[in-house]
Amino acid sequence: MKKRLLAGLCALAMTLGLTGCMRTQEHSTTIFAMDTVMTLSVYGPDQDALKNVLSTFTELIYQFQNGLSATREGSLIDKINTARGHFTLIGTQDAEMWEDALALCERTGGALDITAYPAVKAWGFHNDEYRVVPEEERGELVKKIDYTQVKLSEELNGKPAVTVPEGMEVDLGAVAKGYLGDRLRENIAHNQEHWPVTSALLDLGQSTIVAVGARPDGSPWRIGIQDPAGQDYLGVLELTDQSMGSSGNYQRYFEEDGVRYGHIIDPHTAAPADSGLAGVTVVADSALLCDGLSTALFVMGLEEGAAYWEEYRDFEAIFIEENGNITITPGLKEDFSLQPGEDREVRVLE
Ligand code: AMP
Ligand code: MG
């Protein structure tokens, strides 16, 4: 009771802009979910509240994973993919995710396409049994990739439902972590009264990071950007109250006859994207936008990706080419810096 009162007083003090009520506490947890290691760190005045936040988040993440894994038998995605053209019921909140994901497919001109899954499977990226898919087979696979065939409807007793034509399959792997990141950020914002969290760094694994506020000392969060060509960090990106998404052919790939085949599929060829990029990082408010766009920009390549940024200008990006060249958008000029000892030039778009 005493603790709750204290937390309440601190929340009030924070609302009134008073500081120094109590030392900022930290609580962190590391879990393995959605095929990756996630590290969640939250900061606030009350250690018990922080523990509650992270146990709630952990449960939420496992639930989310169980529903959205394309490879897990009985998951929502598995049900949709095996429904042979029939509608499958989805939750009301899930409907929002499907709408957002489809809108992103459209916004990227189909570079992001949540129906790329038959090609993902043909190349063996779903179970690590890799093979190079022959051209003729790819021609057939391309016909099965078309996000406009995914239908969202309220047909089943007024409840939202999804269907894909028989033979086609969906996979939300390119956007799920981003969507989850946005939900966790919202959860923090909506529960300030019960669980005051002054700042947080939610690292949802290789592809999505959500920074809530700044570090407890007021400085930006510092995120290492991996060099696609090696194990080291290439540089550091500073984030304050923003999200970040990275995609690349260094995250999951196989090599055959000296050629690297990465896990991001070009929907136009049903083959691993071969755009000359090795990695893309996107920074924006929405983690979903970051996640979806990093995958899409990787497919587009530098030239098309830069033109896309020029058209929208609602995100920032770091493009790393296979030859090691780095190009950034102007909004990251102050926030991205190379590691000491890195002497590459960083080109800034205008
Ligand atoms: P990400 O790591 O966010 O770039 O997402 C890559 C994952 O999304 C892959 O492992 C596939 O499961 C799936 N995927 C591959 N290519 C595409 C694509 N062009 N559009 C949508 N999803 C894709
Ligand atoms: Mg993505």
PDB file of C-alpha atoms and ligand atoms in Angstrom, residues 111-114 116 120 171 173-175 207 246-247 251 263-267 291 294-295 299, ligand 1:
ATOM      1  CA  ALA A 111       8.230  -4.187 -52.583  1.00  0.00           C
ATOM      2  CA  LEU A 112       6.824  -5.270 -49.228  1.00  0.00           C
ATOM      3  CA  ASP A 113       4.389  -8.075 -49.902  1.00  0.00           C
ATOM      4  CA  ILE A 114       3.017 -10.204 -47.078  1.00  0.00           C
ATOM      5  CA  ALA A 116       5.853 -13.623 -50.410  1.00  0.00           C
ATOM      6  CA  VAL A 120      10.330 -17.741 -48.629  1.00  0.00           C
ATOM      7  CA  ASP A 171       3.645 -14.255 -43.466  1.00  0.00           C
ATOM      8  CA  GLY A 173       7.507 -11.687 -40.450  1.00  0.00           C
ATOM      9  CA  ALA A 174       8.514  -8.430 -42.108  1.00  0.00           C
ATOM     10  CA  VAL A 175       6.200  -6.244 -40.003  1.00  0.00           C
ATOM     11  CA  SER A 207      15.068  -5.838 -36.719  1.00  0.00           C
ATOM     12  CA  SER A 246      16.968  -2.778 -39.735  1.00  0.00           C
ATOM     13  CA  SER A 247      16.871  -5.303 -42.544  1.00  0.00           C
ATOM     14  CA  GLN A 251      20.605 -11.485 -40.684  1.00  0.00           C
ATOM     15  CA  HIS A 263      16.064 -13.997 -46.609  1.00  0.00           C
ATOM     16  CA  ILE A 264      14.401 -10.942 -48.132  1.00  0.00           C
ATOM     17  CA  ILE A 265      12.552 -11.858 -51.300  1.00  0.00           C
ATOM     18  CA  ASP A 266      12.011  -9.578 -54.277  1.00  0.00           C
ATOM     19  CA  PRO A 267       8.301 -10.174 -55.013  1.00  0.00           C
ATOM     20  CA  ASP A 291      10.035  -2.529 -39.876  1.00  0.00           C
ATOM     21  CA  SER A 294      13.433  -1.408 -43.959  1.00  0.00           C
ATOM     22  CA  THR A 295      12.355  -4.634 -45.674  1.00  0.00           C
ATOM     23  CA  VAL A 299      14.198  -4.802 -52.029  1.00  0.00           C
TER      24      VAL A 299
HETATM   25  P1  AMP B   1      12.641  -8.218 -42.006  1.00  0.00           P
HETATM   26  O1  AMP B   1      13.635  -8.974 -41.172  1.00  0.00           O
HETATM   27  O2  AMP B   1      11.728  -7.335 -41.229  1.00  0.00           O
HETATM   28  O3  AMP B   1      13.291  -7.483 -43.129  1.00  0.00           O
HETATM   29  O4  AMP B   1      11.643  -9.287 -42.648  1.00  0.00           O
HETATM   30  C1  AMP B   1      12.111 -10.348 -43.419  1.00  0.00           C
HETATM   31  C2  AMP B   1      11.157 -11.525 -43.320  1.00  0.00           C
HETATM   32  O5  AMP B   1       9.923 -11.195 -43.960  1.00  0.00           O
HETATM   33  C3  AMP B   1      11.690 -12.739 -44.052  1.00  0.00           C
HETATM   34  O6  AMP B   1      12.381 -13.597 -43.178  1.00  0.00           O
HETATM   35  C4  AMP B   1      10.415 -13.367 -44.619  1.00  0.00           C
HETATM   36  O7  AMP B   1       9.791 -14.149 -43.648  1.00  0.00           O
HETATM   37  C5  AMP B   1       9.546 -12.177 -44.913  1.00  0.00           C
HETATM   38  N1  AMP B   1       9.763 -11.582 -46.244  1.00  0.00           N
HETATM   39  C6  AMP B   1      10.774 -11.789 -47.118  1.00  0.00           C
HETATM   40  N2  AMP B   1      10.666 -10.990 -48.192  1.00  0.00           N
HETATM   41  C7  AMP B   1       9.550 -10.231 -47.997  1.00  0.00           C
HETATM   42  C8  AMP B   1       8.906  -9.200 -48.753  1.00  0.00           C
HETATM   43  N3  AMP B   1       9.392  -8.748 -49.910  1.00  0.00           N
HETATM   44  N4  AMP B   1       7.778  -8.664 -48.227  1.00  0.00           N
HETATM   45  C9  AMP B   1       7.276  -9.093 -47.050  1.00  0.00           C
HETATM   46  N5  AMP B   1       7.830 -10.058 -46.305  1.00  0.00           N
HETATM   47  C10 AMP B   1       8.968 -10.610 -46.760  1.00  0.00           C
END
